[in-house]
Amino acid sequence: MSFPAIGLGTWQNTGYDTCVESVRTALEEGYRHVDTAQYYGNEEAVGEGIVAADVPREEVFVGSKVHAEKFGLAHDEVIEGLEVTLDRLGLEYLDLLYVHWPVGNYDASETMPAFDELVDRGLIKHVGVCNFSTELLEEAIDHLESPLFAHQVETHPLLQQDDLVAHAQERGYNHVAYSPLARGNVFDLPEVVAIADKHDVSPPQVSLAWLLARDNVSVTPKATSEAHIRDNLEAVDLELDSEDVERIQNIERTERYVERDGAPWLDE
């Protein structure tokens, strides 16, 4: 299965029934990627939504994340954490497992070989990391036998992550943009609004289409309502012209909306 351009993000989607219904709706509307994490506290609901959807499991790309503060990132803790995640989701395997943050007891020389073991055992198909720097990405790659498949990190018109996107393109893995709508802050950006008016589409669609126009980039916007789920999906078919793309690239504001102690960019 190729990696879908758009996935359903489920961060903060913690109302059980709402989460189940949003996952079911997204899959039946045409999404084929669902993103969750141990830290989100909704893996059971996500799993139930996958089962409830009239879509075969093998057509759904499911990703989750192991977290240093939930199970730990030592070798055996990664294995245990993944087994708990599979049980919560009600699945026999994950298409993609990430290191959620390079913090706590994360150690590339111990953590990444555990991911290789999970691939060898058929419990995960692909290896990913989240919130890494280019230096940490290179270190992870050096300690993996499996290819690095994806790096998920906050990316949007106000945090364009040019260096990380370029690294993904150079090294041949997927750059997965989370919070691609900057927690709603792209909705009022004059550049985005003007392009949306030009194409008679919504500002979220413009932000997502701008990201998807970049090589090796996919997106995981979160949405719970059917209307927003559909609106985001339509961005896949929106083609921006070069003038539109350049206009967003030239936005001079830089704003980050996801922070935590130990984040690698705090040392930059």
mmCIF file of C-alpha atoms in Angstrom:
data_model
loop_
_atom_site.group_PDB
_atom_site.id
_atom_site.type_symbol
_atom_site.label_atom_id
_atom_site.label_comp_id
_atom_site.label_asym_id
_atom_site.label_seq_id
_atom_site.Cartn_x
_atom_site.Cartn_y
_atom_site.Cartn_z
ATOM 1 C CA MET A 1 0.000 0.000 0.000
ATOM 2 C CA SER A 2 1.373 3.441 -0.899
ATOM 3 C CA PHE A 3 1.342 6.113 1.794
ATOM 4 C CA PRO A 4 -1.862 8.183 1.508
ATOM 5 C CA ALA A 5 -1.506 11.917 0.907
ATOM 6 C CA ILE A 6 -3.962 12.745 3.672
ATOM 7 C CA GLY A 7 -4.719 11.049 6.961
ATOM 8 C CA LEU A 8 -7.145 11.676 9.793
ATOM 9 C CA GLY A 9 -5.393 13.134 12.815
ATOM 10 C CA THR A 10 -6.985 12.187 16.136
ATOM 11 C CA TRP A 11 -5.049 14.244 18.692
ATOM 12 C CA GLN A 12 -7.459 15.652 21.351
ATOM 13 C CA ASN A 13 -10.264 13.507 19.892
ATOM 14 C CA THR A 14 -10.915 11.903 23.277
ATOM 15 C CA GLY A 15 -14.712 11.696 23.385
ATOM 16 C CA TYR A 16 -15.150 7.971 22.813
ATOM 17 C CA ASP A 17 -18.254 8.010 20.636
ATOM 18 C CA THR A 18 -17.126 11.107 18.736
ATOM 19 C CA CYS A 19 -13.780 9.495 17.987
ATOM 20 C CA VAL A 20 -15.368 6.248 16.808
ATOM 21 C CA GLU A 21 -17.760 8.116 14.539
ATOM 22 C CA SER A 22 -15.146 10.466 13.085
ATOM 23 C CA VAL A 23 -12.854 7.548 12.185
ATOM 24 C CA ARG A 24 -15.736 5.607 10.647
ATOM 25 C CA THR A 25 -16.921 8.665 8.711
ATOM 26 C CA ALA A 26 -13.456 9.522 7.425
ATOM 27 C CA LEU A 27 -12.815 6.023 6.142
ATOM 28 C CA GLU A 28 -16.192 5.787 4.458
ATOM 29 C CA GLU A 29 -15.654 9.233 2.876
ATOM 30 C CA GLY A 30 -12.399 8.043 1.321
ATOM 31 C CA TYR A 31 -9.578 8.515 3.825
ATOM 32 C CA ARG A 32 -7.193 5.576 3.989
ATOM 33 C CA HIS A 33 -4.831 6.724 6.740
ATOM 34 C CA VAL A 34 -5.674 7.067 10.439
ATOM 35 C CA ASP A 35 -3.127 8.493 12.884
ATOM 36 C CA THR A 36 -3.235 7.983 16.651
ATOM 37 C CA ALA A 37 -0.817 7.573 19.588
ATOM 38 C CA GLN A 38 -0.521 6.024 23.017
ATOM 39 C CA TYR A 39 -0.421 9.527 24.460
ATOM 40 C CA TYR A 40 -3.748 10.511 22.868
ATOM 41 C CA GLY A 41 -5.670 8.057 25.032
ATOM 42 C CA ASN A 42 -8.024 7.102 22.209
ATOM 43 C CA GLU A 43 -6.550 3.969 20.631
ATOM 44 C CA GLU A 44 -9.549 1.842 21.661
ATOM 45 C CA ALA A 45 -11.995 4.268 20.042
ATOM 46 C CA VAL A 46 -9.868 4.531 16.897
ATOM 47 C CA GLY A 47 -9.820 0.743 16.632
ATOM 48 C CA GLU A 48 -13.581 0.552 17.029
ATOM 49 C CA GLY A 49 -14.019 3.188 14.321
ATOM 50 C CA ILE A 50 -11.851 1.165 11.941
ATOM 51 C CA VAL A 51 -13.956 -1.929 12.594
ATOM 52 C CA ALA A 52 -17.204 0.049 12.190
ATOM 53 C CA ALA A 53 -16.216 1.397 8.775
ATOM 54 C CA ASP A 54 -17.210 -0.521 5.686
ATOM 55 C CA VAL A 55 -13.594 -0.660 4.525
ATOM 56 C CA PRO A 56 -11.325 -3.737 4.577
ATOM 57 C CA ARG A 57 -8.505 -3.567 7.140
ATOM 58 C CA GLU A 58 -5.858 -4.155 4.487
ATOM 59 C CA GLU A 59 -6.935 -0.925 2.761
ATOM 60 C CA VAL A 60 -6.432 1.204 5.879
ATOM 61 C CA PHE A 61 -2.992 2.576 6.774
ATOM 62 C CA VAL A 62 -2.898 2.759 10.584
ATOM 63 C CA GLY A 63 -0.184 4.598 12.476
ATOM 64 C CA SER A 64 0.452 5.024 16.210
ATOM 65 C CA LYS A 65 3.283 6.229 18.423
ATOM 66 C CA VAL A 66 5.186 4.902 21.431
ATOM 67 C CA HIS A 67 5.801 7.462 24.142
ATOM 68 C CA ALA A 68 8.669 7.754 26.620
ATOM 69 C CA GLU A 69 6.334 8.682 29.466
ATOM 70 C CA LYS A 70 3.794 5.925 28.825
ATOM 71 C CA PHE A 71 5.892 2.766 28.523
ATOM 72 C CA GLY A 72 9.416 4.040 27.950
ATOM 73 C CA LEU A 73 11.675 3.711 24.922
ATOM 74 C CA ALA A 74 14.184 1.090 26.071
ATOM 75 C CA HIS A 75 14.214 -1.992 23.830
ATOM 76 C CA ASP A 76 11.812 -4.161 25.845
ATOM 77 C CA GLU A 77 9.584 -1.187 26.668
ATOM 78 C CA VAL A 78 9.055 -0.464 22.974
ATOM 79 C CA ILE A 79 8.039 -4.082 22.393
ATOM 80 C CA GLU A 80 5.657 -4.038 25.365
ATOM 81 C CA GLY A 81 4.205 -0.679 24.357
ATOM 82 C CA LEU A 82 3.468 -1.862 20.839
ATOM 83 C CA GLU A 83 1.766 -5.007 22.123
ATOM 84 C CA VAL A 84 -0.475 -2.887 24.355
ATOM 85 C CA THR A 85 -1.253 -0.563 21.440
ATOM 86 C CA LEU A 86 -2.235 -3.478 19.205
ATOM 87 C CA ASP A 87 -4.483 -4.828 21.936
ATOM 88 C CA ARG A 88 -6.163 -1.453 22.388
ATOM 89 C CA LEU A 89 -6.669 -1.017 18.659
ATOM 90 C CA GLY A 90 -7.817 -4.605 18.207
ATOM 91 C CA LEU A 91 -5.346 -5.082 15.358
ATOM 92 C CA GLU A 92 -2.814 -7.754 14.523
ATOM 93 C CA TYR A 93 -0.269 -5.306 13.113
ATOM 94 C CA LEU A 94 0.393 -1.602 12.564
ATOM 95 C CA ASP A 95 1.298 -0.143 9.218
ATOM 96 C CA LEU A 96 3.486 2.475 10.909
ATOM 97 C CA LEU A 97 4.893 2.927 14.414
ATOM 98 C CA TYR A 98 6.628 6.137 15.468
ATOM 99 C CA VAL A 99 8.851 7.270 18.305
ATOM 100 C CA HIS A 100 6.616 10.087 19.542
ATOM 101 C CA TRP A 101 9.347 12.342 20.964
ATOM 102 C CA PRO A 102 13.137 11.903 21.321
ATOM 103 C CA VAL A 103 12.978 12.490 25.083
ATOM 104 C CA GLY A 104 13.083 10.520 28.329
ATOM 105 C CA ASN A 105 15.073 7.323 27.928
ATOM 106 C CA TYR A 106 15.156 7.511 24.133
ATOM 107 C CA ASP A 107 18.473 6.162 22.888
ATOM 108 C CA ALA A 108 18.802 5.544 19.168
ATOM 109 C CA SER A 109 21.175 2.635 19.724
ATOM 110 C CA GLU A 110 18.575 0.806 21.853
ATOM 111 C CA THR A 111 15.227 2.202 20.693
ATOM 112 C CA MET A 112 15.620 1.835 16.938
ATOM 113 C CA PRO A 113 16.747 -1.843 16.975
ATOM 114 C CA ALA A 114 13.515 -2.609 18.848
ATOM 115 C CA PHE A 115 11.633 -1.196 15.861
ATOM 116 C CA ASP A 116 13.666 -3.450 13.563
ATOM 117 C CA GLU A 117 12.639 -6.418 15.712
ATOM 118 C CA LEU A 118 8.972 -5.446 15.421
ATOM 119 C CA VAL A 119 9.327 -5.281 11.632
ATOM 120 C CA ASP A 120 11.000 -8.692 11.588
ATOM 121 C CA ARG A 121 8.167 -10.138 13.694
ATOM 122 C CA GLY A 122 5.529 -8.710 11.340
ATOM 123 C CA LEU A 123 3.966 -6.572 14.082
ATOM 124 C CA ILE A 124 4.700 -3.331 12.237
ATOM 125 C CA LYS A 125 5.314 -2.696 8.559
ATOM 126 C CA HIS A 126 7.139 0.618 8.712
ATOM 127 C CA VAL A 127 9.272 2.692 11.097
ATOM 128 C CA GLY A 128 8.754 6.367 11.844
ATOM 129 C CA VAL A 129 9.839 9.090 14.227
ATOM 130 C CA CYS A 130 8.252 12.367 15.337
ATOM 131 C CA ASN A 131 9.613 15.753 16.343
ATOM 132 C CA PHE A 132 13.240 15.038 15.419
ATOM 133 C CA SER A 133 15.964 17.368 14.186
ATOM 134 C CA THR A 134 18.003 16.558 11.085
ATOM 135 C CA GLU A 135 20.845 15.419 13.358
ATOM 136 C CA LEU A 136 18.554 13.073 15.283
ATOM 137 C CA LEU A 137 17.095 11.786 12.017
ATOM 138 C CA GLU A 138 20.562 10.886 10.754
ATOM 139 C CA GLU A 139 21.356 9.150 14.041
ATOM 140 C CA ALA A 140 18.111 7.127 13.880
ATOM 141 C CA ILE A 141 18.818 6.105 10.288
ATOM 142 C CA ASP A 142 22.311 4.983 11.292
ATOM 143 C CA HIS A 143 20.846 2.656 13.947
ATOM 144 C CA LEU A 144 18.121 1.155 11.746
ATOM 145 C CA GLU A 145 18.299 -1.810 9.421
ATOM 146 C CA SER A 146 14.795 -1.040 8.149
ATOM 147 C CA PRO A 147 14.326 2.083 6.028
ATOM 148 C CA LEU A 148 13.081 5.153 7.855
ATOM 149 C CA PHE A 149 9.593 5.523 6.414
ATOM 150 C CA ALA A 150 8.279 8.762 7.920
ATOM 151 C CA HIS A 151 9.031 11.758 10.104
ATOM 152 C CA GLN A 152 5.986 13.476 11.582
ATOM 153 C CA VAL A 153 6.408 17.063 12.758
ATOM 154 C CA GLU A 154 4.420 20.294 13.024
ATOM 155 C CA THR A 155 4.369 21.871 9.566
ATOM 156 C CA HIS A 156 2.131 24.571 8.083
ATOM 157 C CA PRO A 157 2.387 27.955 6.301
ATOM 158 C CA LEU A 158 3.546 29.576 9.554
ATOM 159 C CA LEU A 159 6.164 26.875 10.254
ATOM 160 C CA GLN A 160 7.326 25.703 6.850
ATOM 161 C CA GLN A 161 10.157 23.392 7.994
ATOM 162 C CA ASP A 162 12.170 23.802 4.798
ATOM 163 C CA ASP A 163 15.268 22.049 6.179
ATOM 164 C CA LEU A 164 13.306 19.027 7.416
ATOM 165 C CA VAL A 165 11.316 18.750 4.175
ATOM 166 C CA ALA A 166 14.553 18.942 2.179
ATOM 167 C CA HIS A 167 16.060 16.198 4.337
ATOM 168 C CA ALA A 168 13.053 13.955 3.704
ATOM 169 C CA GLN A 169 13.347 14.549 -0.023
ATOM 170 C CA GLU A 170 17.091 13.876 0.007
ATOM 171 C CA ARG A 171 16.832 10.723 2.124
ATOM 172 C CA GLY A 172 13.666 9.386 0.505
ATOM 173 C CA TYR A 173 11.220 9.163 3.409
ATOM 174 C CA ASN A 174 7.833 10.801 4.031
ATOM 175 C CA HIS A 175 7.519 14.131 5.819
ATOM 176 C CA VAL A 176 4.158 13.998 7.616
ATOM 177 C CA ALA A 177 2.748 17.397 8.553
ATOM 178 C CA TYR A 178 0.794 17.438 11.800
ATOM 179 C CA SER A 179 -1.174 20.531 12.855
ATOM 180 C CA PRO A 180 -1.156 21.466 9.139
ATOM 181 C CA LEU A 181 -3.768 24.137 9.797
ATOM 182 C CA ALA A 182 -1.728 25.721 12.612
ATOM 183 C CA ARG A 183 -4.574 25.082 15.054
ATOM 184 C CA GLY A 184 -6.877 27.204 12.910
ATOM 185 C CA ASN A 185 -4.466 30.114 12.609
ATOM 186 C CA VAL A 186 -4.169 29.714 8.827
ATOM 187 C CA PHE A 187 -7.882 30.451 8.432
ATOM 188 C CA ASP A 188 -7.316 34.211 8.723
ATOM 189 C CA LEU A 189 -3.952 34.525 6.998
ATOM 190 C CA PRO A 190 -4.462 37.170 4.280
ATOM 191 C CA GLU A 191 -2.371 35.213 1.772
ATOM 192 C CA VAL A 192 -4.320 32.005 2.363
ATOM 193 C CA VAL A 193 -7.708 33.754 2.346
ATOM 194 C CA ALA A 194 -6.911 35.502 -0.942
ATOM 195 C CA ILE A 195 -5.934 32.228 -2.604
ATOM 196 C CA ALA A 196 -9.054 30.534 -1.227
ATOM 197 C CA ASP A 197 -11.231 33.295 -2.704
ATOM 198 C CA LYS A 198 -9.394 32.994 -6.016
ATOM 199 C CA HIS A 199 -10.146 29.267 -6.295
ATOM 200 C CA ASP A 200 -13.532 29.397 -4.512
ATOM 201 C CA VAL A 201 -12.371 26.931 -1.871
ATOM 202 C CA SER A 202 -11.857 27.057 1.905
ATOM 203 C CA PRO A 203 -8.678 28.356 3.603
ATOM 204 C CA PRO A 204 -8.029 24.893 5.143
ATOM 205 C CA GLN A 205 -8.016 23.388 1.656
ATOM 206 C CA VAL A 206 -5.462 25.963 0.517
ATOM 207 C CA SER A 207 -3.132 25.254 3.445
ATOM 208 C CA LEU A 208 -3.351 21.504 2.902
ATOM 209 C CA ALA A 209 -2.947 21.770 -0.878
ATOM 210 C CA TRP A 210 0.135 23.963 -0.422
ATOM 211 C CA LEU A 211 1.712 21.296 1.773
ATOM 212 C CA LEU A 212 0.755 18.494 -0.603
ATOM 213 C CA ALA A 213 2.349 20.363 -3.509
ATOM 214 C CA ARG A 214 5.738 19.725 -1.869
ATOM 215 C CA ASP A 215 7.477 16.468 -2.758
ATOM 216 C CA ASN A 216 7.472 13.764 -0.044
ATOM 217 C CA VAL A 217 4.930 15.660 2.107
ATOM 218 C CA SER A 218 1.637 14.277 3.419
ATOM 219 C CA VAL A 219 -0.783 15.732 5.976
ATOM 220 C CA THR A 220 -2.784 14.565 9.000
ATOM 221 C CA PRO A 221 -5.339 17.288 9.826
ATOM 222 C CA LYS A 222 -7.604 16.516 12.732
ATOM 223 C CA ALA A 223 -11.359 16.797 12.225
ATOM 224 C CA THR A 224 -14.436 15.393 13.931
ATOM 225 C CA SER A 225 -17.407 16.745 11.993
ATOM 226 C CA GLU A 226 -18.442 15.215 8.689
ATOM 227 C CA ALA A 227 -18.289 18.640 7.028
ATOM 228 C CA HIS A 228 -14.685 19.286 8.076
ATOM 229 C CA ILE A 229 -13.646 15.731 7.231
ATOM 230 C CA ARG A 230 -15.004 16.181 3.706
ATOM 231 C CA ASP A 231 -13.597 19.684 3.311
ATOM 232 C CA ASN A 232 -10.084 18.555 4.211
ATOM 233 C CA LEU A 233 -10.257 15.570 1.873
ATOM 234 C CA GLU A 234 -11.106 17.817 -1.076
ATOM 235 C CA ALA A 235 -7.701 19.466 -0.705
ATOM 236 C CA VAL A 236 -6.150 16.412 -2.351
ATOM 237 C CA ASP A 237 -7.693 17.467 -5.678
ATOM 238 C CA LEU A 238 -6.912 21.188 -5.367
ATOM 239 C CA GLU A 239 -4.042 22.290 -7.605
ATOM 240 C CA LEU A 240 -2.445 25.599 -6.718
ATOM 241 C CA ASP A 241 -0.526 27.501 -9.387
ATOM 242 C CA SER A 242 3.073 28.586 -8.958
ATOM 243 C CA GLU A 243 2.014 32.090 -7.958
ATOM 244 C CA ASP A 244 -0.138 30.673 -5.141
ATOM 245 C CA VAL A 245 2.664 28.444 -3.898
ATOM 246 C CA GLU A 246 5.190 31.277 -3.924
ATOM 247 C CA ARG A 247 2.812 33.622 -2.147
ATOM 248 C CA ILE A 248 2.550 31.233 0.807
ATOM 249 C CA GLN A 249 6.266 30.442 0.743
ATOM 250 C CA ASN A 250 6.958 34.151 1.155
ATOM 251 C CA ILE A 251 4.956 34.480 4.388
ATOM 252 C CA GLU A 252 7.415 36.035 6.821
ATOM 253 C CA ARG A 253 5.785 35.012 10.099
ATOM 254 C CA THR A 254 7.123 31.950 11.910
ATOM 255 C CA GLU A 255 4.984 30.495 14.678
ATOM 256 C CA ARG A 256 5.121 27.156 16.482
ATOM 257 C CA TYR A 257 2.080 25.820 18.350
ATOM 258 C CA VAL A 258 3.396 22.536 19.780
ATOM 259 C CA GLU A 259 6.047 22.665 22.484
ATOM 260 C CA ARG A 260 7.310 20.404 25.255
ATOM 261 C CA ASP A 261 10.313 20.102 27.546
ATOM 262 C CA GLY A 262 13.202 18.411 25.794
ATOM 263 C CA ALA A 263 12.081 19.237 22.252
ATOM 264 C CA PRO A 264 15.200 19.243 20.040
ATOM 265 C CA TRP A 265 14.523 22.712 18.622
ATOM 266 C CA LEU A 266 14.865 24.246 22.095
ATOM 267 C CA ASP A 267 18.617 23.680 21.785
ATOM 268 C CA GLU A 268 18.890 25.293 18.355
#
